[in-house]
Amino acid sequence: MEPILEVKKLRKSYLSKGKPVEAVKGIDLEIRRGEIFGFLGPNGAGKTTTLRMLSSLLVPDGGEARIAGYDLLRQPEKVRTRIGYVSQTGGSDRMATARENLYLQARLYGMAGKSARERTAAMIMAFDLDEIADRKVVTYSGGQHRRLDVALGMVHKPELLFLDEPTTGLDPQNRSRLWKEVWRLRDEGVTVFLTTHYMDEADMLSDRVAIMDRGEIVAEGTPSGLKKRIEEDTIILGLEKNGAVTEQAKQFLTGLPFVREAVQNRDKLLLMVRDGETRLPQILRLLDQHQIGLKTITLSQPTLDDVFMKETGHALHDAEKDLNR
Amino acid sequence: MNFLTALKLYYGRKITESLRNPAFMIMTAGLPVLYLVFFAPLLKNLPAGPGLPTGGVLNMFMPGLLCIIAFFGGLYVGFGLVDEIRSGIIERFRVTPTSRLAILLGPVLRDVTAMLVQALIITLLMIPFGFKVHWGGLLTLLVLMAMITWISASFSYTLALKLKSEDAIAPIVQGISWPLLLLAGFLLPMSLAPGWLQVAAHFDPLYYAVEAGRALIDGDFKQPAVWKAFAVLIPLMAIVSLWAARSYRKAVA
């Protein structure tokens, strides 16, 4: 089946303080129908610029994009009827009610009075807005506001929905509620393309992710597939306070074939281990044999943070700091 | 979607918003009353002097007053747009399959509507103070005024779209408003001015509107000032509209 979105060599630069900045450096992307695609990267990586180009808000400097069977550059009107776009700020009219916002949106997508009213009522039910539908948006809580924003993006039943940082600024409860909303949309057959700078969110929410850094896509795949590329797990041993014993433990553990690296920090010992889960019992037995007392033990498997670190050579949070400098 | 349907929707949205905003309604209806109370009484006692027309004094001041209303009616509207850009409303409209020109012109037409309401209120209020209306002339003047508001509003919105900040728009709008108003001779006719000032006035589009207004208000269509005003404002309207349309099509809102 033809992918719902296919992008080749898409690029965009703009002037910042008189100097050209390459925000998006010729990226390729492919999104399959019905998947949730997470676009991950630090602030300023070029995610929003990419999203704006794909939703026809911004004209690319070069490259091609086909969305829902139409050429983005040659037939933007056709593309617009088939995509929904929810920006970071949402874009609802705060001095109007949810019902008025949804009704106008339905009319703007060409629905006549009666069908626009019906669709508005259906969206109010689907996004659980019925209690507040006739109140001005300015009185809404963050979570209610966001639900309306997503509802506005869905009024015309788009095949592909773009969500730019949909959970930024939401509390954990509303965040997980929005995740459920996104899963529900996927179950209804909508393809969702969302950006986020939260690693755990990309991991939990998406079927596939692309990691973007400094205008380039540095990794792409399923979250578990990407994490498998990081071969080592981390085991942290908290030992009884005894310098000599810790040193001894470090020496014999480093000698084991499956331990790639061991780092000692006071009474803590950090091991980089392949297949950590299966090696853990073995390590415990060995420590017992050497009569080394163990206080705590932690096994951590790779996260998308590690993937980002491996692909870019710097941590996600460092990347954000770089940009703020 | 067809252009006129989209225009109707965007215009309707702004009109509803205005009708619901008490501050906007009070300003729209209250401003003419303010002019009447604070300004008209001064004219009553003004003796006829050199340079002043022989007709009613109000008939000389009214065109200038109406031109201020038309000019200011559009000039500051960009400030409201900055807020809409910030909250993402304009971006949301720009991804719908509606004409981007309609997104601009809906609000512009609201501004023209509000200005015309003000102009009618002030005209009617001035009649008891001795203002003699020539209805054909007034109608033609209202067309000129609608063009002025259209131009200043389109300019202001486009400026807002490009600069996206109240702080950046303010000095530009302030910087052009007073020189243009003063050069237009909106209080006293420019015929009283020294030669160099009269030359400068000819670079001010508002000057032509005010001059035409003084002829039209008495129903004197034959004066060259009337066709000159249209000859200046029509091309200017076309240029500003094209610039605005282009910016709305390409803008990164």
Coordinates of C-alpha atoms in Angstrom, one line a residue:
Chain A
M1 CA 0.0 0.0 0.0
E2 CA 1.2 3.5 -0.8
P3 CA 2.5 5.3 2.3
I4 CA 0.3 8.1 3.5
L5 CA 3.3 10.4 3.6
E6 CA 6.5 10.2 1.6
V7 CA 9.1 12.9 1.8
K8 CA 12.3 13.2 -0.2
K9 CA 15.2 15.6 0.4
L10 CA 13.0 18.1 2.1
R11 CA 14.9 21.2 3.2
K12 CA 14.5 24.7 4.6
S13 CA 16.8 27.4 5.8
Y14 CA 16.1 30.8 7.1
L15 CA 18.0 33.9 8.1
S16 CA 18.8 34.4 11.7
K17 CA 20.7 37.5 12.6
G18 CA 21.7 37.9 9.0
K19 CA 23.2 34.4 8.8
P20 CA 21.5 31.5 6.9
V21 CA 20.5 28.7 9.3
E22 CA 19.7 25.3 7.8
A23 CA 16.7 24.3 9.9
V24 CA 16.0 21.1 7.9
K25 CA 18.8 19.6 5.9
G26 CA 17.2 17.4 3.2
I27 CA 15.4 14.8 5.1
D28 CA 13.6 11.6 3.9
L29 CA 10.6 10.3 5.7
E30 CA 7.9 7.6 5.1
I31 CA 4.8 7.1 7.1
R32 CA 2.5 4.2 6.7
R33 CA -1.3 4.4 6.9
G34 CA -2.7 3.8 10.4
E35 CA 0.4 4.2 12.4
I36 CA 1.4 6.7 15.1
F37 CA 4.6 8.2 14.1
G38 CA 6.6 10.0 16.7
F39 CA 9.0 12.8 15.7
L40 CA 11.5 13.1 18.5
G41 CA 14.2 15.6 19.1
P42 CA 15.3 18.5 21.3
N43 CA 13.8 22.0 20.9
G44 CA 15.2 23.6 17.8
A45 CA 16.0 20.4 16.1
G46 CA 13.8 21.3 13.1
K47 CA 10.7 19.3 14.1
T48 CA 8.2 22.1 14.0
T49 CA 9.7 23.5 10.8
T50 CA 9.3 20.1 9.2
L51 CA 5.7 19.8 10.4
R52 CA 4.9 23.3 9.1
M53 CA 6.2 22.4 5.7
L54 CA 4.2 19.2 5.7
S55 CA 1.0 20.9 6.7
S56 CA 1.4 23.5 3.9
L57 CA 2.1 26.4 6.2
L58 CA 5.6 26.9 5.0
V59 CA 7.0 26.5 1.5
P60 CA 10.1 24.2 1.4
D61 CA 13.3 25.4 -0.2
G62 CA 13.6 22.1 -1.9
G63 CA 12.6 18.5 -2.0
E64 CA 9.3 16.6 -2.6
A65 CA 6.4 15.5 -0.5
R66 CA 3.4 13.3 -1.3
I67 CA 0.7 13.3 1.2
A68 CA -2.5 11.2 1.0
G69 CA -1.8 10.7 -2.7
Y70 CA -1.3 14.3 -3.6
D71 CA 1.8 16.4 -4.3
L72 CA 2.2 18.9 -1.5
L73 CA 3.8 21.6 -3.6
R74 CA 1.6 21.3 -6.7
Q75 CA -1.8 20.5 -5.0
P76 CA -1.7 22.0 -1.6
E77 CA -5.5 22.5 -1.6
K78 CA -6.1 18.8 -2.1
V79 CA -3.6 18.0 0.7
R80 CA -5.3 20.5 3.1
T81 CA -8.7 18.7 2.9
R82 CA -7.0 15.5 3.9
I83 CA -4.8 16.6 6.8
G84 CA -5.5 18.0 10.2
Y85 CA -3.0 20.2 12.0
V86 CA -2.9 21.1 15.7
S87 CA -0.2 23.6 16.5
Q88 CA 1.6 23.9 19.9
T89 CA -0.7 26.8 20.8
G90 CA -3.8 25.1 19.5
G91 CA -5.5 28.0 17.8
S92 CA -9.0 27.9 19.2
D93 CA -10.8 31.3 19.5
R94 CA -10.7 32.0 23.2
M95 CA -13.6 34.4 23.2
A96 CA -15.9 32.0 21.5
T97 CA -17.3 28.7 22.9
A98 CA -16.2 25.2 21.9
R99 CA -19.4 24.7 20.0
E100 CA -18.8 27.9 18.0
N101 CA -15.2 27.1 17.3
L102 CA -16.1 23.6 16.1
Y103 CA -19.0 24.8 14.0
L104 CA -16.9 27.5 12.2
Q105 CA -14.1 25.0 11.6
A106 CA -16.7 22.5 10.1
R107 CA -18.0 25.3 7.8
L108 CA -14.4 26.3 6.8
Y109 CA -13.9 22.7 5.6
G110 CA -17.0 23.1 3.4
M111 CA -19.7 21.5 5.5
A112 CA -23.1 23.1 5.1
G113 CA -25.1 24.4 8.1
K114 CA -26.9 21.2 9.0
S115 CA -24.1 18.7 8.6
A116 CA -21.7 21.2 10.3
R117 CA -24.0 21.3 13.3
E118 CA -24.3 17.5 13.4
R119 CA -20.5 17.1 13.1
T120 CA -20.0 19.7 15.9
A121 CA -22.3 17.8 18.2
A122 CA -20.5 14.5 17.4
M123 CA -17.1 16.0 18.2
I124 CA -18.3 17.5 21.5
M125 CA -19.4 14.0 22.5
A126 CA -16.3 12.2 21.2
F127 CA -13.9 14.5 23.0
D128 CA -15.9 14.7 26.2
L129 CA -16.6 18.4 25.9
D130 CA -20.4 18.4 26.5
E131 CA -20.3 20.0 29.9
I132 CA -18.3 23.0 28.8
A133 CA -19.4 23.2 25.1
D134 CA -21.3 26.5 25.6
R135 CA -18.7 28.2 27.8
K136 CA -16.1 30.5 26.4
V137 CA -12.8 28.8 25.8
V138 CA -11.0 31.3 28.0
T139 CA -12.5 29.6 31.0
Y140 CA -11.2 26.1 30.2
S141 CA -8.5 24.2 32.0
G142 CA -5.3 23.1 30.2
G143 CA -6.6 19.6 29.5
Q144 CA -10.0 20.8 28.3
H145 CA -8.3 23.3 26.0
R146 CA -6.1 20.7 24.5
R147 CA -9.0 18.3 23.9
L148 CA -10.8 21.1 22.0
D149 CA -7.6 21.8 20.0
V150 CA -7.4 18.1 18.9
A151 CA -11.2 18.1 18.2
L152 CA -10.7 21.1 15.9
G153 CA -8.0 19.3 14.0
M154 CA -10.4 16.3 13.5
V155 CA -13.6 18.0 12.5
H156 CA -13.2 17.2 8.8
K157 CA -12.2 13.5 9.4
P158 CA -8.6 13.9 8.1
E159 CA -6.7 10.8 7.1
L160 CA -3.5 12.2 8.6
L161 CA -3.4 14.3 11.8
F162 CA -0.3 16.4 12.7
L163 CA 0.1 17.1 16.4
D164 CA 2.9 19.5 17.3
E165 CA 4.0 18.9 20.9
P166 CA 0.5 17.9 22.0
T167 CA 1.4 17.2 25.7
T168 CA 3.7 20.1 26.4
G169 CA 2.4 21.9 29.5
L170 CA -0.1 19.2 30.5
D171 CA 0.0 17.6 33.9
P172 CA 0.6 13.8 34.1
Q173 CA -3.1 13.0 34.3
N174 CA -4.1 15.0 31.3
R175 CA -1.0 13.7 29.5
S176 CA -2.0 10.1 29.8
R177 CA -5.6 11.1 28.9
L178 CA -4.3 12.6 25.7
W179 CA -2.3 9.5 24.9
K180 CA -5.5 7.5 25.1
E181 CA -7.2 10.0 22.8
V182 CA -4.4 9.5 20.3
W183 CA -4.7 5.7 20.5
R184 CA -8.4 5.9 20.0
L185 CA -7.8 8.0 16.8
R186 CA -5.4 5.3 15.5
D187 CA -8.0 2.6 16.2
E188 CA -10.4 4.6 14.1
G189 CA -8.0 4.5 11.2
V190 CA -6.4 7.9 11.5
T191 CA -2.6 8.2 10.9
V192 CA -1.1 10.4 13.6
F193 CA 2.2 12.3 13.1
L194 CA 3.3 13.9 16.4
T195 CA 6.3 15.7 17.6
T196 CA 7.7 15.5 21.1
H197 CA 10.8 16.2 23.1
Y198 CA 9.9 13.7 25.7
M199 CA 11.7 10.4 25.1
D200 CA 9.3 8.4 27.3
E201 CA 6.4 9.8 25.4
A202 CA 7.8 8.9 22.0
D203 CA 8.5 5.4 23.3
M204 CA 5.1 4.8 24.9
L205 CA 2.9 6.4 22.3
S206 CA 4.3 5.7 18.9
D207 CA 4.5 2.7 16.6
R208 CA 7.5 4.2 14.9
V209 CA 9.8 7.1 15.7
A210 CA 12.3 9.2 13.9
I211 CA 14.9 11.1 15.9
M212 CA 15.9 14.5 14.6
D213 CA 18.8 16.5 15.7
R214 CA 20.2 19.7 14.2
G215 CA 18.1 19.5 11.0
E216 CA 18.8 15.8 10.3
I217 CA 17.2 12.5 11.0
V218 CA 19.7 10.5 12.9
A219 CA 17.7 7.4 13.6
E220 CA 14.4 5.9 12.5
G221 CA 12.5 2.7 13.5
T222 CA 10.3 1.1 16.1
P223 CA 11.1 2.2 19.7
S224 CA 12.1 -1.4 20.6
G225 CA 14.1 -1.8 17.4
L226 CA 16.1 1.4 18.1
K227 CA 16.8 0.4 21.7
K228 CA 18.1 -3.0 20.6
R229 CA 20.8 -1.2 18.7
I230 CA 22.1 -0.2 22.1
E231 CA 23.6 -3.5 23.0
E232 CA 24.5 -3.1 26.6
D233 CA 22.3 -2.8 29.7
T234 CA 23.5 -1.1 32.8
I235 CA 23.8 -2.9 36.1
I236 CA 24.5 -0.8 39.2
L237 CA 25.7 -2.7 42.3
G238 CA 25.5 -1.0 45.7
L239 CA 28.2 -2.8 47.8
E240 CA 28.9 -2.9 51.6
K241 CA 31.1 0.0 52.5
N242 CA 34.5 -1.5 52.2
G243 CA 37.0 0.0 49.7
A244 CA 39.1 -3.2 49.4
V245 CA 36.1 -5.4 48.8
T246 CA 34.7 -3.1 46.1
E247 CA 38.1 -3.1 44.4
Q248 CA 38.2 -6.9 44.5
A249 CA 34.7 -7.1 43.1
K250 CA 35.6 -4.8 40.3
Q251 CA 38.6 -6.8 39.4
F252 CA 36.9 -10.2 39.0
L253 CA 33.8 -8.7 37.4
T254 CA 35.9 -6.9 34.7
G255 CA 37.4 -10.3 33.9
L256 CA 34.0 -11.8 32.9
P257 CA 33.6 -12.1 29.1
F258 CA 30.2 -10.5 29.0
V259 CA 31.1 -7.4 31.0
R260 CA 32.2 -4.7 28.6
E261 CA 33.1 -2.1 31.1
A262 CA 33.1 -1.6 34.9
V263 CA 33.2 1.8 36.6
Q264 CA 33.6 2.3 40.3
N265 CA 32.2 5.2 42.2
R266 CA 32.8 4.9 46.0
D267 CA 30.8 1.9 47.0
K268 CA 28.8 1.8 43.8
L269 CA 29.9 -0.3 40.8
L270 CA 28.5 0.3 37.4
L271 CA 28.7 -2.5 34.8
M272 CA 27.9 -2.3 31.1
V273 CA 26.6 -5.7 30.3
R274 CA 25.2 -7.5 27.2
D275 CA 21.8 -9.3 27.9
G276 CA 21.7 -7.9 31.5
E277 CA 18.6 -9.8 32.4
T278 CA 20.1 -13.2 31.9
R279 CA 23.5 -12.3 33.3
L280 CA 22.1 -10.9 36.5
P281 CA 21.7 -14.3 38.4
Q282 CA 25.2 -15.2 37.4
I283 CA 26.6 -12.0 38.8
L284 CA 24.7 -12.5 42.0
R285 CA 26.1 -16.1 42.4
L286 CA 29.6 -14.9 41.9
L287 CA 29.4 -12.2 44.5
D288 CA 28.0 -14.7 46.9
Q289 CA 30.9 -17.1 46.2
H290 CA 33.4 -14.3 46.9
Q291 CA 31.4 -13.4 50.1
I292 CA 30.9 -9.9 48.9
G293 CA 27.9 -8.2 50.7
L294 CA 25.4 -6.6 48.4
K295 CA 23.0 -3.8 49.5
T296 CA 21.2 -2.8 46.4
I297 CA 21.1 -3.8 42.7
T298 CA 19.6 -2.0 39.7
L299 CA 19.2 -3.1 36.1
S300 CA 18.4 -0.5 33.5
Q301 CA 17.6 -1.3 29.9
P302 CA 18.4 1.2 27.2
T303 CA 16.0 4.1 26.7
L304 CA 15.5 6.3 23.6
D305 CA 17.7 8.7 25.5
D306 CA 20.6 6.3 25.1
V307 CA 19.7 5.9 21.4
F308 CA 19.8 9.7 21.1
M309 CA 23.1 9.8 22.9
K310 CA 24.6 7.1 20.7
E311 CA 23.4 8.6 17.4
T312 CA 24.3 12.2 18.2
G313 CA 27.2 11.8 20.6
H314 CA 25.5 14.1 23.1
A315 CA 22.7 13.9 25.6
L316 CA 19.2 15.3 24.7
H317 CA 19.3 17.7 27.5
D318 CA 22.8 19.0 26.5
A319 CA 21.4 19.6 23.0
E320 CA 18.7 21.8 24.5
K321 CA 21.2 23.7 26.6
D322 CA 23.3 24.2 23.5
L323 CA 20.4 26.0 21.9
N324 CA 19.6 28.1 24.8
R325 CA 23.1 29.4 24.9
Chain B
M1 CA -14.3 26.2 -1.1
N2 CA -15.4 29.3 -2.9
F3 CA -13.9 32.6 -2.0
L4 CA -17.2 34.4 -1.1
T5 CA -18.4 31.7 1.3
A6 CA -15.0 31.8 3.1
L7 CA -15.1 35.6 3.2
K8 CA -18.6 35.5 4.6
L9 CA -17.5 33.1 7.4
Y10 CA -14.4 35.1 8.3
Y11 CA -16.3 38.4 8.2
G12 CA -19.1 36.9 10.3
R13 CA -16.7 35.6 12.9
K14 CA -15.2 39.1 13.4
I15 CA -18.6 40.8 13.4
T16 CA -19.8 38.4 16.1
E17 CA -16.7 39.0 18.1
S18 CA -17.1 42.8 17.8
L19 CA -20.8 42.7 18.8
R20 CA -19.8 40.7 21.9
N21 CA -17.0 43.0 22.9
P22 CA -18.5 45.8 25.0
A23 CA -15.3 47.9 24.8
F24 CA -15.3 47.7 21.0
M25 CA -19.0 48.7 20.9
I26 CA -18.6 51.6 23.2
M27 CA -15.6 52.9 21.3
T28 CA -17.3 52.5 18.0
A29 CA -20.5 54.3 19.0
G30 CA -18.9 56.6 21.6
L31 CA -16.1 58.1 19.5
P32 CA -18.5 60.1 17.2
V33 CA -20.3 61.4 20.3
L34 CA -17.0 62.4 21.8
Y35 CA -16.1 64.5 18.7
L36 CA -19.5 66.1 18.8
V37 CA -19.3 67.1 22.5
F38 CA -15.6 68.1 22.6
F39 CA -15.2 69.6 19.1
A40 CA -18.4 70.9 17.6
P41 CA -19.1 73.5 20.2
L42 CA -15.8 75.2 19.4
L43 CA -16.8 75.6 15.8
K44 CA -20.1 77.3 16.6
N45 CA -18.3 80.4 17.8
L46 CA -15.6 80.5 15.1
P47 CA -15.9 83.6 13.0
A48 CA -15.5 83.4 9.2
G49 CA -11.9 84.4 8.4
P50 CA -9.4 84.4 5.6
G51 CA -9.0 81.0 4.0
L52 CA -12.1 79.6 5.5
P53 CA -14.9 78.7 3.1
T54 CA -18.0 80.7 2.9
G55 CA -20.3 77.8 3.7
G56 CA -20.9 76.4 7.2
V57 CA -17.8 76.0 9.2
L58 CA -18.8 72.4 10.0
N59 CA -18.8 71.6 6.3
M60 CA -15.1 72.5 6.3
F61 CA -14.2 70.4 9.3
M62 CA -16.3 67.4 8.7
P63 CA -14.3 65.9 5.8
G64 CA -11.1 66.1 7.9
L65 CA -12.8 64.5 10.8
L66 CA -14.3 61.7 8.7
C67 CA -10.9 61.1 7.2
I68 CA -9.3 60.7 10.7
I69 CA -12.0 58.2 11.6
A70 CA -11.4 56.3 8.4
F71 CA -7.6 56.3 8.8
F72 CA -7.5 55.4 12.5
G73 CA -10.3 52.9 12.0
G74 CA -7.8 50.7 10.1
L75 CA -4.4 51.8 11.3
Y76 CA -4.3 50.1 14.7
V77 CA -6.1 46.9 13.9
G78 CA -2.9 45.0 13.5
F79 CA -2.4 44.9 17.3
G80 CA -5.4 42.6 17.6
L81 CA -4.0 40.3 14.9
V82 CA -0.7 39.8 16.8
D83 CA -2.7 38.2 19.6
E84 CA -4.5 35.9 17.1
I85 CA -1.2 34.9 15.5
R86 CA 0.2 34.1 19.0
S87 CA -2.7 32.0 19.9
G88 CA -2.4 30.1 16.6
I89 CA -5.8 31.0 15.2
I90 CA -4.4 32.4 12.0
E91 CA -2.2 29.3 11.5
R92 CA -5.3 27.1 12.0
F93 CA -7.2 29.0 9.3
R94 CA -4.2 28.8 7.0
V95 CA -4.3 25.0 7.0
T96 CA -8.0 24.9 6.0
P97 CA -8.7 24.7 2.3
T98 CA -10.1 28.3 2.3
S99 CA -8.6 31.3 0.5
R100 CA -5.9 33.0 2.4
L101 CA -7.0 36.3 1.0
A102 CA -10.4 35.7 2.7
I103 CA -8.6 35.3 6.0
L104 CA -7.2 38.9 5.5
L105 CA -10.3 40.5 4.0
G106 CA -12.9 39.2 6.5
P107 CA -11.4 41.4 9.3
V108 CA -10.7 44.3 6.8
L109 CA -14.4 44.3 5.9
R110 CA -15.4 44.3 9.6
D111 CA -13.2 47.4 10.1
V112 CA -14.8 49.1 7.1
T113 CA -18.2 48.3 8.5
A114 CA -17.4 49.7 11.9
M115 CA -16.0 52.8 10.3
L116 CA -19.1 53.4 8.2
V117 CA -21.3 53.0 11.3
Q118 CA -19.2 55.7 13.0
A119 CA -19.3 57.9 10.0
L120 CA -23.1 57.7 9.8
I121 CA -23.6 58.3 13.5
I122 CA -21.4 61.4 13.4
T123 CA -23.1 62.8 10.3
L124 CA -26.5 62.4 11.8
L125 CA -25.4 64.0 15.1
M126 CA -23.8 67.0 13.3
I127 CA -26.9 67.9 11.4
P128 CA -28.6 69.8 14.3
F129 CA -25.3 71.8 14.7
G130 CA -25.7 73.3 11.2
F131 CA -24.1 70.6 9.1
K132 CA -25.6 70.7 5.6
V133 CA -25.6 67.3 4.0
H134 CA -25.5 66.7 0.3
W135 CA -26.4 63.0 0.3
G136 CA -24.9 62.1 -3.1
G137 CA -21.6 63.8 -2.1
L138 CA -21.6 62.1 1.3
L139 CA -22.1 58.7 -0.3
T140 CA -19.2 59.3 -2.6
L141 CA -17.1 60.5 0.3
L142 CA -18.0 57.3 2.2
V143 CA -16.7 55.3 -0.7
L144 CA -13.4 57.2 -0.4
M145 CA -13.4 56.6 3.3
A146 CA -14.0 52.9 2.9
M147 CA -11.0 52.8 0.6
I148 CA -8.9 54.6 3.3
T149 CA -9.9 52.1 6.0
W150 CA -9.3 49.2 3.6
I151 CA -5.8 50.5 2.9
S152 CA -4.8 51.3 6.4
A153 CA -6.3 48.1 7.8
S154 CA -4.6 45.9 5.2
F155 CA -1.4 47.7 5.9
S156 CA -1.7 47.2 9.6
Y157 CA -2.6 43.5 9.4
T158 CA 0.2 42.8 7.0
L159 CA 2.7 44.6 9.2
A160 CA 1.4 42.5 12.2
L161 CA 1.8 39.3 10.2
K162 CA 5.4 40.2 9.3
L163 CA 6.6 41.6 12.6
K164 CA 4.4 39.5 15.0
S165 CA 5.0 41.9 17.9
E166 CA 3.1 44.9 19.3
D167 CA 6.3 46.5 20.2
A168 CA 7.6 46.3 16.7
I169 CA 4.4 47.6 15.1
A170 CA 3.8 50.5 17.5
P171 CA 6.7 52.9 16.4
I172 CA 5.9 52.3 12.7
V173 CA 2.2 53.0 13.1
Q174 CA 2.8 56.0 15.4
G175 CA 5.6 57.3 13.1
I176 CA 3.4 57.4 10.0
S177 CA 0.1 58.4 11.5
W178 CA 0.7 61.9 12.7
P179 CA 2.8 63.2 9.7
L180 CA 0.2 61.8 7.3
L181 CA -2.7 63.4 9.3
L182 CA -1.0 66.8 9.6
L183 CA 0.0 66.9 6.0
A184 CA -3.5 66.1 4.9
G185 CA -4.7 69.4 6.3
F186 CA -7.4 67.6 8.2
L187 CA -8.1 70.6 10.5
L188 CA -7.4 73.6 8.3
P189 CA -7.1 73.5 4.5
M190 CA -3.6 73.1 3.1
S191 CA -4.2 76.3 1.0
L192 CA -3.3 78.2 4.1
A193 CA 0.2 76.5 4.1
P194 CA 3.4 77.9 2.7
G195 CA 4.6 76.6 -0.6
W196 CA 7.0 73.9 0.7
L197 CA 4.3 72.4 2.9
Q198 CA 1.8 72.3 0.1
V199 CA 4.4 70.4 -2.0
A200 CA 4.9 67.9 0.8
A201 CA 1.2 67.5 1.2
H202 CA 1.0 66.2 -2.4
F203 CA 2.9 63.1 -1.3
D204 CA 0.2 62.3 1.3
P205 CA -2.7 60.2 0.0
L206 CA -4.8 61.4 2.8
Y207 CA -4.4 65.0 1.5
Y208 CA -6.3 64.1 -1.7
A209 CA -9.1 62.4 0.3
V210 CA -9.5 65.4 2.6
E211 CA -9.5 67.9 -0.4
A212 CA -12.0 65.7 -2.3
G213 CA -14.1 65.5 0.9
R214 CA -14.4 69.3 1.2
A215 CA -15.7 69.4 -2.4
L216 CA -18.0 66.4 -2.0
I217 CA -19.5 67.5 1.2
D218 CA -21.1 70.4 -0.6
G219 CA -22.0 68.1 -3.6
D220 CA -19.4 69.8 -5.9
F221 CA -18.5 66.8 -8.1
K222 CA -16.9 69.0 -10.8
Q223 CA -13.9 70.0 -8.7
P224 CA -10.7 68.2 -10.0
A225 CA -9.9 67.2 -6.3
V226 CA -12.6 64.5 -6.6
W227 CA -11.2 62.5 -9.5
K228 CA -7.7 63.1 -8.2
A229 CA -8.5 61.4 -4.9
F230 CA -9.8 58.3 -6.8
A231 CA -6.8 58.4 -9.1
V232 CA -4.5 58.3 -6.0
L233 CA -6.5 55.9 -3.8
I234 CA -7.4 53.2 -6.4
P235 CA -3.8 52.4 -7.3
L236 CA -2.7 52.6 -3.7
M237 CA -5.5 50.2 -2.7
A238 CA -4.4 47.8 -5.4
I239 CA -0.7 48.0 -4.3
V240 CA -1.4 47.5 -0.6
S241 CA -3.9 44.7 -1.3
L242 CA -1.4 42.9 -3.6
W243 CA 1.3 43.2 -0.9
A244 CA -1.1 42.0 1.8
A245 CA -2.4 39.1 -0.3
R246 CA 1.2 38.0 -1.1
S247 CA 2.2 38.2 2.5
Y248 CA -0.8 36.2 3.7
R249 CA -0.1 33.5 1.1
K250 CA 3.5 33.1 2.1
A251 CA 3.5 34.1 5.8
V252 CA 4.9 32.0 8.5
A253 CA 2.3 32.8 11.1

